[in-house]
Amino acid sequence: MRAGWVDGAWTTVTRTSATVVDTATELSISPRVQYGIYAALFLIGLGMRLVRLGDQAVHHDESLHGYFGYQIAIGNEYEHSPLTHGMFLFELIAAMFFLFGDSEFTLRLGMVLFGSALILVPLLLRKQLGDVGAILTSVMLTFSPALFYFSRFARNDILMALFIALLVVAMWRYIEEQRHRWLYIAAAVLGFSMATKETAYIFVVIFAAYFAWATRYELRDILLGHMKLNEISPQGHILVLLVGLTAPFYVAGIALFQDLFGLTLAAVEGTPNVATGAPDGSTAIAVAAVLTLLVFGVGIAIGAWWNWRRFWVALAIFWAIYAVIMTNFGSHYPGVITGVWQSLGYWLAQQDVRRGDQPWYYYFIMGSVYEFLPMLSAVGIALYYAIRTGWRSIGLIAISVISFAISTTLLYTQYYQKPDPPSELLILPFLALAFVTLIVIPLTLNTSRFMRFLLFWAFGTFLALSVAGEKMPWLLAQLTVPFIFVAGHGLGILTNHVDWHYVWQRKGWIVFALAPLALVAIYRLIFFEFYDNFDISNSRDLSQFFELWALIAFCGVGLLLLIQSGLSQGFRTVLSVIAVALVAVMFAFTLRASFNAVYKHGDVPREMLVYTQTTPDLHETAKEIDLARDLAWNKSEFSLAIDTRDGFAWPWSWYLRDYEGVGYIDLEGEGATVGDDRTIAVINARNHDKVKESLPERFDEGRHMIHRWWFPEVYKEKTPGDVWNGLTNRELLRPIADFWFHRKLSTDIGYIDSYVYYRDDTPSAPLR
């Protein structure tokens, strides 16, 4: 019991624990069985992620991360650069190299360990997710295509996926248990997150926004003087922690208005003698420093006002972790300064650059190809609760959909159709209304506050990453996690609501079997081939008639069986069984998508997850060069020339990291040639004709090699009309279906190539 101001009136309040699940009869699973399931999932996930880990060609970004991690491992310096995000990734890679040696396998080993650890996170939220919901969440985390693929990829997105999931655990365990240790764990996870990647800024804002809404009446009473800050609820404690610890990192956001002040607080790329995102000039530096220190002080004051003992411990934990990582264990102290200001400043300066140049609907496409199970489940769960809530939520959904349709139609009209396009002032209000209502919808739903939080996290992340200028496939790993938690929690509730023993007795398994068969029948009907000039005497036409008749008859009989089952078991039960059956079908396709993306097309851009990928050609050529050097009599004279045009220094800098005689030369330059002392030369195809004439005679005829290749992005610049035509026109729908089911491409893969030349006396070592 405690006294305080609630909704403007002084009252006695009984502190209650968080609502953890909707009303349902929880399936009984013994703790021993649960731990066995989690152990099995972890071992399966770990094994899947380790198999053939070093076989895939090293991606351009992986080569950067591996090279600089290698420099740290051998004792050289590497300083923080916002371009490559926080320092933790490089230190993790360096630790793997130090412990196990440097190779393509150990380059990715840290990500495997973090991705496998992510599988166990739902175990810490069993009370919130429910036993069944937690297990289902763990299953989806194990086999998710995006998480599986990027758990084997040397980027920091899988690290962030684990950190953000652990932050959710710490926050909600504290709300439930109110033990100080969960606050300190949250502070530690925040420290690692901020030192890993700037997407942490997005998640902190989303979480802070949710807890600000959840404690809105308490915040109002504090501002009115009716309540003290130290009387705020546990959700308010989380809000104070998030704001108090991270506020200084957002000060660089003032650079959005730097033109009003006549200062360059975050320099754009290409500013002479100034790093991108950094202040330009002594005045700008002074303003940035004063504002950062001022906000830092305000954050500390708020935390101390709330509970100085808890906050100071959390503050010490957060900054100790962040400072150690960002300074590379004290070897480069300015890393803290560049991390606090330049990290956000850099990405604000890069917002208009839009690297990747992906459309606003990019994650709709990526989700539909890979993460359809959690995303469709989450949308279905949100719609279910909206209908259960009533017209308030349904009305917001209608407003969001209509506003979104109007804004996107006007947007494409502006850029592609009319010579006199509508003003942006007409478009922006509709777009803003669509986003705001979509964010607000989860907060209005009649469900547990944990489910509201999960939905807010999922939809907020989707909108934030869709608005961000840089959209890349690896961000799908961070986007997928909240949707998986929503889906796992919701499917757990659905599973618990169904009396499966009763369903089995009433032959409900027939409904379960009908659902996937109905999908097959509908697919066949959509793409059914109708022959012209039908003739029943023709065996082909007769066969077509019977096939069409059988498909229609099956659908009709299936519909009758569903109606009969609904009348005998209840339509709500039948719909629940159908939903579970559809989830099972989607899970089967998820498995197929995962294994194809990782094992079949791991470095072949038939997959949208594979983005501007180094080719197997280069990977195998690197092995060939290694073997040629090993066979050379005089290794000190073994040297290479690498043409650096089009960024071709990467990934060669990784593959040749321990070679001494490597010359990186831009052969596009006037007079640039390959010296006679070089053993091997790799020449960009764009320079090939020019350089070949001047190659020393001692070189062989050369061999063509594709350097990197990329997925053909034919989905860009599509109008709403194009999307509608693609979904309603069978001829246009066919290539979409072919890609979704079989990864058949209607356009050739894009590529850029090169040529490799060996000197005549190079030991021959072909591996292919």
XYZ file of N, CA and C in Angstrom, residues 473 627 707:
9
model
N 19.364 -4.729 -45.748
C 18.781 -6.010 -45.337
C 19.166 -6.433 -43.935
N 47.735 -20.634 -51.552
C 48.450 -21.865 -51.856
C 49.668 -21.584 -52.738
N 34.019 -9.894 -59.343
C 34.472 -9.382 -58.042
C 33.315 -9.354 -57.042
